[in-house]
Coordinates of C-alpha atoms in Angstrom, one line a residue:
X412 CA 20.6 -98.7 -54.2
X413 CA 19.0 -102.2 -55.1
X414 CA 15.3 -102.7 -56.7
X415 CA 13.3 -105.9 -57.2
X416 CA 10.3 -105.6 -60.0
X417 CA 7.5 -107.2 -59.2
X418 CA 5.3 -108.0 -62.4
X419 CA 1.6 -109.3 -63.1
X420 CA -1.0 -109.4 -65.7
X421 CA -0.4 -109.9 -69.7
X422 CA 2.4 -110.0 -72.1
X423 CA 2.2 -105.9 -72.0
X424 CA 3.2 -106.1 -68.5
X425 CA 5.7 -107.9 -69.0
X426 CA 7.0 -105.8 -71.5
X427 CA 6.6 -102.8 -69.7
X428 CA 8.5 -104.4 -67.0
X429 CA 11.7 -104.5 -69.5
X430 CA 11.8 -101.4 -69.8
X431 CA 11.4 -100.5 -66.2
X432 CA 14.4 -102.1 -65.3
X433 CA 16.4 -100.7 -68.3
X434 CA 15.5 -97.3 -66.9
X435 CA 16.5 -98.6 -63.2
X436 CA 20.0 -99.6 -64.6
X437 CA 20.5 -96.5 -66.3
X438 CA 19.9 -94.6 -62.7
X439 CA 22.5 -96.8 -61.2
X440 CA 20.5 -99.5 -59.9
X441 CA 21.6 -102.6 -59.2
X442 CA 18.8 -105.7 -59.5
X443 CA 18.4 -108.0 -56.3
X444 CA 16.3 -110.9 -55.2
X445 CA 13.3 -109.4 -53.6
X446 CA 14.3 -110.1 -49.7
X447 CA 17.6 -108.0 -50.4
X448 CA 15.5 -105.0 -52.6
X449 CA 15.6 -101.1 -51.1
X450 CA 13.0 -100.3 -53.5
X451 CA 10.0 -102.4 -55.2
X452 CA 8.5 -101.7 -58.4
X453 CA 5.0 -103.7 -59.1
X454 CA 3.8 -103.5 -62.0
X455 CA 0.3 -104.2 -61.3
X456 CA -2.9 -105.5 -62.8
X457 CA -6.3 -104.3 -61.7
X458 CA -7.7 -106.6 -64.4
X459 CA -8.7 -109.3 -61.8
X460 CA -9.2 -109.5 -58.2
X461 CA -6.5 -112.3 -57.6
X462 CA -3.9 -110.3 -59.1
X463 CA -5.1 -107.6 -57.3
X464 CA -5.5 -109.5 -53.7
X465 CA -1.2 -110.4 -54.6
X466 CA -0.2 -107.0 -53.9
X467 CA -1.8 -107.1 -50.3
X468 CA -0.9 -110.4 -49.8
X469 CA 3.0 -108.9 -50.9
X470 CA 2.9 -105.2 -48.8
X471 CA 3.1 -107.3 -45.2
X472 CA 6.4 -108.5 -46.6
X473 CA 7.6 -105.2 -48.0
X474 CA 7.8 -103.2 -44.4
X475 CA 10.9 -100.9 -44.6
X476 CA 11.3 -100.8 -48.2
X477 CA 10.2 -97.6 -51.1
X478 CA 7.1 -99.1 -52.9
X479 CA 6.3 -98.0 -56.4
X480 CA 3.4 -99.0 -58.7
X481 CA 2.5 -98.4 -62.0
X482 CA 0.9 -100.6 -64.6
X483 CA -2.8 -101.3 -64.9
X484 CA -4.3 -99.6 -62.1
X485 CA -8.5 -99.0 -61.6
X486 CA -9.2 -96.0 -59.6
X487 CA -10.3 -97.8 -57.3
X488 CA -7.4 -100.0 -56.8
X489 CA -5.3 -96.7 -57.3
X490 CA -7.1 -94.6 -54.2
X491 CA -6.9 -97.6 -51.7
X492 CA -2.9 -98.6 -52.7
X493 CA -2.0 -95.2 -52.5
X494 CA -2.2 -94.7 -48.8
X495 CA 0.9 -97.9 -48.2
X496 CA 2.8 -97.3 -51.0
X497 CA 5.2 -94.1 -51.9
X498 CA 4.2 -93.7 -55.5
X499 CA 1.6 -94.8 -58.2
X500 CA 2.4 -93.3 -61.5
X501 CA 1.2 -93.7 -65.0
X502 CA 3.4 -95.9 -67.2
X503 CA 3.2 -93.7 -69.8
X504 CA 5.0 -91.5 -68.2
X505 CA 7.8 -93.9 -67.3
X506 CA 11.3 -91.9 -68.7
X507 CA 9.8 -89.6 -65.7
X508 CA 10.9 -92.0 -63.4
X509 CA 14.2 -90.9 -62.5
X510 CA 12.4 -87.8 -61.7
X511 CA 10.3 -89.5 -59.2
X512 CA 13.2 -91.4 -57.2
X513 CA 15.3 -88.5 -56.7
X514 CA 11.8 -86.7 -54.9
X515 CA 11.0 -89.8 -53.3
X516 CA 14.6 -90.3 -52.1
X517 CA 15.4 -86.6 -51.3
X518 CA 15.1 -84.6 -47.6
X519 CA 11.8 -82.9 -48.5
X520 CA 9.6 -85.8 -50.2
X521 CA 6.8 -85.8 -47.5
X522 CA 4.0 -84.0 -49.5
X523 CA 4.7 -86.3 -52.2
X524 CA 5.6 -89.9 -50.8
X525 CA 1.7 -91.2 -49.8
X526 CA 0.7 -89.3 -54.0
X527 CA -0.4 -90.8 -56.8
X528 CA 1.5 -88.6 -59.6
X529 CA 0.1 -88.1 -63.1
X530 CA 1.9 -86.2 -65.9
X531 CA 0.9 -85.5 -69.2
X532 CA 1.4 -88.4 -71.5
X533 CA 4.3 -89.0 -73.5
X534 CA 3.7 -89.0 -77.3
X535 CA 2.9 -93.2 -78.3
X536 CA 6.0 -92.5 -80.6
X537 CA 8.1 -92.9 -77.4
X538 CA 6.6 -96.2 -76.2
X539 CA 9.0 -98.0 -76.9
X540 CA 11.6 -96.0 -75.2
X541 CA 14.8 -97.4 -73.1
X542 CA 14.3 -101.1 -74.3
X543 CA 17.2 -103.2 -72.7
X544 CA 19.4 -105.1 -74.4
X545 CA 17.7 -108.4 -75.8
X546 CA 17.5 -110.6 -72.7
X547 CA 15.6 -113.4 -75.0
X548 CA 16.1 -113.8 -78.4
X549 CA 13.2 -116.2 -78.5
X550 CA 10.9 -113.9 -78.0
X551 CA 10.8 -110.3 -78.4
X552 CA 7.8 -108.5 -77.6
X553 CA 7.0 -105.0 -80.0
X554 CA 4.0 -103.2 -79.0
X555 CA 2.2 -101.8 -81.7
X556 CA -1.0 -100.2 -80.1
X557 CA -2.0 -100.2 -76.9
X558 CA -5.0 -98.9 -75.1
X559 CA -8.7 -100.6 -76.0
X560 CA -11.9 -99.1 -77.4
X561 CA -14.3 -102.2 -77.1
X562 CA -15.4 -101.8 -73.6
X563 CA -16.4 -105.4 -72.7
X564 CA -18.4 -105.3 -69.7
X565 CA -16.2 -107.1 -67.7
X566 CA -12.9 -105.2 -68.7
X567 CA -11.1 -102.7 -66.8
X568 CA -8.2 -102.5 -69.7
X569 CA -10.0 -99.4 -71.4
X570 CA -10.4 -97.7 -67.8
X571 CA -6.3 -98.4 -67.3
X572 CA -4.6 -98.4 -70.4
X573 CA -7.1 -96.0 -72.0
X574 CA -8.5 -95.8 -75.8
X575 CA -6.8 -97.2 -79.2
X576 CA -3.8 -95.6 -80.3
X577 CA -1.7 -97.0 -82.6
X578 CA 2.1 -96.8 -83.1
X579 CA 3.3 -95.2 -86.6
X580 CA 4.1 -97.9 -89.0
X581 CA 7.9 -96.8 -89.9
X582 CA 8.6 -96.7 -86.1
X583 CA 7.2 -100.6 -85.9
X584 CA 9.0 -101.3 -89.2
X585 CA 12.4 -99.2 -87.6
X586 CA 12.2 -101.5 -84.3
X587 CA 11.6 -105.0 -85.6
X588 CA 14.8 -104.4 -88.4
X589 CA 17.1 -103.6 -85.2
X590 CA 15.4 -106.7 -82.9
X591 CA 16.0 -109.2 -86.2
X592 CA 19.9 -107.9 -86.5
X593 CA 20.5 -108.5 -82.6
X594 CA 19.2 -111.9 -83.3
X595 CA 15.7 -111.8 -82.7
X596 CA 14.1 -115.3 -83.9
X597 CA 10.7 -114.5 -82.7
X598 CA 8.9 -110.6 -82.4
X599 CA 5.3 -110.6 -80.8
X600 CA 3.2 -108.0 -81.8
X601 CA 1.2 -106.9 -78.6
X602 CA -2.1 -105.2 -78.5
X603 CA -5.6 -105.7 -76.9
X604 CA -6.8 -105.8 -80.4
X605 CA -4.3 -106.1 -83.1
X606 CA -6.4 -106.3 -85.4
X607 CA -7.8 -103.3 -85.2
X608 CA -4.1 -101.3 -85.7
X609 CA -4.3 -98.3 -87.7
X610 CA -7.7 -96.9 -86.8
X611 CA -11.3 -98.9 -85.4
X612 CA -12.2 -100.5 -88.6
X613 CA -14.5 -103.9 -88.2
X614 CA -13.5 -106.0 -90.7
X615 CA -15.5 -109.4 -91.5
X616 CA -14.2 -112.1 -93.4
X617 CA -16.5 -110.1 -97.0
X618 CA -15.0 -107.0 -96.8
X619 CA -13.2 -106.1 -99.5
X620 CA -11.3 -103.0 -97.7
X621 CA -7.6 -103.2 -96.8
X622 CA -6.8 -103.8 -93.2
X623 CA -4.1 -101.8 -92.0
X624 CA -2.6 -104.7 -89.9
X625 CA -2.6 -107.1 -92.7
X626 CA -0.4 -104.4 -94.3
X627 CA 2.0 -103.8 -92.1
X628 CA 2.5 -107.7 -91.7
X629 CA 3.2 -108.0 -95.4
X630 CA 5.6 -105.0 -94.6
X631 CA 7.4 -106.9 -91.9
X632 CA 7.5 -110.2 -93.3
X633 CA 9.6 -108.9 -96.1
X634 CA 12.3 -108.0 -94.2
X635 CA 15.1 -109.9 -94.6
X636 CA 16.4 -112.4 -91.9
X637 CA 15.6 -116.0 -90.4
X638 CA 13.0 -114.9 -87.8
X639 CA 8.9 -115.3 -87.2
X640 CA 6.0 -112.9 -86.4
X641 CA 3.1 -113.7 -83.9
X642 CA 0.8 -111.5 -82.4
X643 CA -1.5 -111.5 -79.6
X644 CA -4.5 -110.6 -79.2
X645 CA -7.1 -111.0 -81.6
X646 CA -10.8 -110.5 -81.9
X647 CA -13.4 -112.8 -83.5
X648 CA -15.8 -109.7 -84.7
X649 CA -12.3 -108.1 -86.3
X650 CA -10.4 -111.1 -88.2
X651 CA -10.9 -110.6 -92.2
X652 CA -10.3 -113.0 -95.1
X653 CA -7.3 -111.4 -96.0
X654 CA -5.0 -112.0 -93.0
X655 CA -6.7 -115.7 -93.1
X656 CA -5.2 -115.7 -96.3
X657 CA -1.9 -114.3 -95.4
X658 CA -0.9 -116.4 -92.6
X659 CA -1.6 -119.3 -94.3
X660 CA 0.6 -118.8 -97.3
X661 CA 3.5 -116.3 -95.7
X662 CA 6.2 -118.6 -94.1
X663 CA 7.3 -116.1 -91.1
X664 CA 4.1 -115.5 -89.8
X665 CA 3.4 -118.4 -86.9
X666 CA 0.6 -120.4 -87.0
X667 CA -0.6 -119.8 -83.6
X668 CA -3.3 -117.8 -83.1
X669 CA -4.8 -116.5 -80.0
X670 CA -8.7 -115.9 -80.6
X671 CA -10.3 -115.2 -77.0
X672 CA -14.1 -117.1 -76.8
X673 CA -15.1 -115.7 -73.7
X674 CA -18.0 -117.3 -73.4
X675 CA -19.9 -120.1 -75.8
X676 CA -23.6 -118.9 -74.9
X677 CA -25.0 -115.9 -76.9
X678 CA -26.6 -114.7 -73.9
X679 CA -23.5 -114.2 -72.2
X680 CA -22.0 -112.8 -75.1
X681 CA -24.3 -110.7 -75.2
X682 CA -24.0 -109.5 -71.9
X683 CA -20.3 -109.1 -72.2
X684 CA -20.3 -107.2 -75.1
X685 CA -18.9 -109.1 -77.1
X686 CA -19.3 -108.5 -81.0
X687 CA -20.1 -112.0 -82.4
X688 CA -22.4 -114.9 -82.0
X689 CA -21.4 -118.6 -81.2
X690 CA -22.2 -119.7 -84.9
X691 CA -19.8 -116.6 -86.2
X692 CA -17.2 -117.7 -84.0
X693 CA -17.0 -121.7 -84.9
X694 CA -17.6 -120.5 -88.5
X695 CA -14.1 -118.5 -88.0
X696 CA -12.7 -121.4 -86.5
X697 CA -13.5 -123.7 -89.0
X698 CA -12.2 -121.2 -91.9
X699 CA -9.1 -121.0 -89.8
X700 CA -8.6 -124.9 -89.6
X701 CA -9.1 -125.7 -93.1
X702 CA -6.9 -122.9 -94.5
X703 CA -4.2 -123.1 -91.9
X704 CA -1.9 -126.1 -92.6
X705 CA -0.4 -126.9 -88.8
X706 CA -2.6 -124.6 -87.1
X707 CA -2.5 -124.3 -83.2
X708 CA -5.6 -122.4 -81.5
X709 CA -5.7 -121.3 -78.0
X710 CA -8.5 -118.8 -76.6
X711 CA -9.6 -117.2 -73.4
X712 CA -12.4 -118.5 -71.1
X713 CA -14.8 -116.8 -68.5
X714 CA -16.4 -118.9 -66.6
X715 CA -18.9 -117.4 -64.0
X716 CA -20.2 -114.5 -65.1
X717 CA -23.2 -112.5 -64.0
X718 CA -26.1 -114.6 -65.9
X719 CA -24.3 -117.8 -66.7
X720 CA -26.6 -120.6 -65.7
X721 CA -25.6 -124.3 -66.0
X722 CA -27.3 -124.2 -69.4
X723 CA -24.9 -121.5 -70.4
X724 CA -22.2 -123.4 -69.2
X725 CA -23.3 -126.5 -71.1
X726 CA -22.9 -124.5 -74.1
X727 CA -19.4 -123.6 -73.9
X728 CA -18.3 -127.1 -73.0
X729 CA -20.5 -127.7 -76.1
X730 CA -18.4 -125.2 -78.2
X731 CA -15.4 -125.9 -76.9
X732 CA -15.5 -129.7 -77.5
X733 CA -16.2 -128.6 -81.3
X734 CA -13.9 -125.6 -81.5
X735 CA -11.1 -128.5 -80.3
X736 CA -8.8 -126.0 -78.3
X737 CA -4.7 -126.5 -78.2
X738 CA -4.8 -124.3 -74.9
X739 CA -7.5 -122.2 -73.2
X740 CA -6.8 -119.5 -70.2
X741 CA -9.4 -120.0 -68.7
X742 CA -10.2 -117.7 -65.4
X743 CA -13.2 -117.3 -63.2
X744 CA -15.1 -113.6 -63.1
X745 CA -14.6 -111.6 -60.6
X746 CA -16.2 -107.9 -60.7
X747 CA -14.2 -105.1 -61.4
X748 CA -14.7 -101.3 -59.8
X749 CA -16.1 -99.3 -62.6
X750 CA -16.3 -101.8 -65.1
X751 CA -20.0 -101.5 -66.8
X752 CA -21.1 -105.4 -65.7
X753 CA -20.1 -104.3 -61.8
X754 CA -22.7 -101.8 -61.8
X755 CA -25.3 -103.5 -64.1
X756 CA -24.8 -107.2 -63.3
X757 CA -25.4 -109.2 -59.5
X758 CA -22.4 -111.6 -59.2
X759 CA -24.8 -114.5 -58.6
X760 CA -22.4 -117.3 -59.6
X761 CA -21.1 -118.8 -56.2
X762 CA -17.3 -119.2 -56.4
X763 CA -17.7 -122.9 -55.6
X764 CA -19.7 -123.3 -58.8
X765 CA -17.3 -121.0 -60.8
X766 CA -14.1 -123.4 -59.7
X767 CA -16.1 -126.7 -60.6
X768 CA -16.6 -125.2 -63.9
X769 CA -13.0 -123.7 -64.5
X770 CA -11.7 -127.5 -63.3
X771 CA -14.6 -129.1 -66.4
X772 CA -13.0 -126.8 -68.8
X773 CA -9.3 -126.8 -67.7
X774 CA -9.3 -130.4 -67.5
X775 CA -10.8 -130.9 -70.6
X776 CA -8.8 -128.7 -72.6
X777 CA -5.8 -128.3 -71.1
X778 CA -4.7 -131.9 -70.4
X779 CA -1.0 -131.8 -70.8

């Protein structure tokens, strides 16, 4: 039997993704092009509409063929995909999988095929189960918490992935020893908020308490071979003076930071949720550019959301032209089911007003 993966969204995804098809080969799979697949595994994002809108756009193509999704899904993404697909399962309960083919493949699978299957979790310990052999030795992603507990308004990532948990140190310390003796030059640590590994503690750039991520990096960078550590993502409210401090003077650690904006009008901000004002943030920034010999910023951009008026807008152009950006992702809103700015929030940006602003931005930002 032949499968074709089918991946969107973040570097998570993609991740996951890696270890779906490591537990495809070990059924016996064999990976195809996706015109010659039996069986299609997306691993799906409900996190915006357009990724969302792909998986339509993909199911007139798929007639004939086993479906599968897992990933990111929103309920109500989940309850509408489930009627054309033969599966939706949680990816945390991926080393089930083999389970699910052989019902989905066997005589008596009707009561299950048009189900959406949840089983109880696996134990976080196990996340990083049935990882293939390196494909890229350039970079190796090593998730070290996943789930989110800040509940931006326009998020659905705390709805899908669910709330912080954090991996145990040894296990991280375990995995990135192997990675750097198969030849791993690069390991990206993956979490919504890194920062925030080892329990929801809010550090600012005065306090004097010890974060448990800037630990573990010291842990890791002492570990012995010729490779570098990134990680992805940050958050502004959540960045204290002692990891400032320790990427600037530890060699292995990369000087590319990832520090998502969002917005550059405290209104907004506000609005979103998010835990910082405009002068916070640019006061972050400019710690982080004098400290940072070589340093290379990127961040991500909303543009459009509920409440944004052109004055808003202004403003981020405003920041951003100050901030002076390497790279900005920069995507325009679109409401998500269940997500708190869907039900509080009218989308009263028109989408031809929210693509003239993401062309201002991505033109000015992102010119090469």
């Amino acid at each position: 039997m032949t499968y074709f993966i089918f991946t969107l969204g973040c570097q998570m995804n993609i991740f996951d993704s890696e270890r779906i098809d490591a537990v495809l080969k070990s059924c016996g799979l064999k990976p195809v092009p996706e015109d010659q697949a039996d069986l299609i595994v997306v691993n799906a994002c409900s996190v915006r509409q357009s990724a969302v809108d792909r998986i339509y756009g993909k199911l007139r193509n798929w007639q004939g063929k086993k479906i599968i999704i897992t990933g990111c899904i929103l309920p109500h993404d989940k309850k509408k995909l489930a009627k054309k697909v033969n599966l939706i399962f949680d990816i945390k309960n991926l080393p089930k999988l083999p389970q699910f083919l052989s019902q989905i493949y066997s005589k008596n699978h009707h009561d299950i095929e048009r189900d959406s299957i949840s089983l109880p979790p696996l134990p976080i310990t196990r996340y990083s189960l049935l990882r293939n052999k390196l494909k890229n030795k350039n970079e190796v992603f090593v998730p070290i918490m996943v789930g989110c507990d800040n509940f931006c308004t326009y998020c659905a990532v705390p709805y899908t992935r669910g709330r912080e948990i954090s991996r145990p140190e040894r296990e991280i310390i375990a995995e990135v020893k192997a990675l750097v003796k198969q030849g791993a030059k690069r390991i990206i640590l993956l979490g919504q908020n890194v920062n925030n590994y080892g329990g929801n503690q809010r550090l600012v750039a005065s306090d004097q308490r010890k974060s448990p991520f800037v630990t573990l990096l010291k842990k890791l960078s002492k570990l012995p071979g010729d490779f570098k550590i990134s990680f992805l993502t940050s958050n502004p409210w959540n960045f204290p003076d002692e990891l400032i401090e320790l990427i600037a003077k530890e060699p292995k650690l990369s000087k590319e930071i990832h520090l998502p904006l969002q917005s550059g009008d405290d209104e907004v901000l506000k609005r979103m949720n998010r835990h910082y004002t405009t002068k916070e943030y640019l006061q972050l920034i400019n710690d982080l550019q004098f400290r940072i010999h070589d340093l290379r910023l990127s961040t991500d951009i909303i543009v459009g959301f509920p409440g944004e008026t052109k004055k808003a807008f202004e403003n981020t152009v405003k920041l951003c032209k100050m901030a002076k950006f390497d790279k900005a992702y920069v995507a325009m809103y679109s409401p998500r089911p269940g997500t708190a700015a869907a039900k509080l929030y009218e989308d009263d940006v028109p989408y031809e007003e929210k693509k003239r602003r993401w062309q201002i931005l991505n033109k000015m930002i992102n010119k090469n």
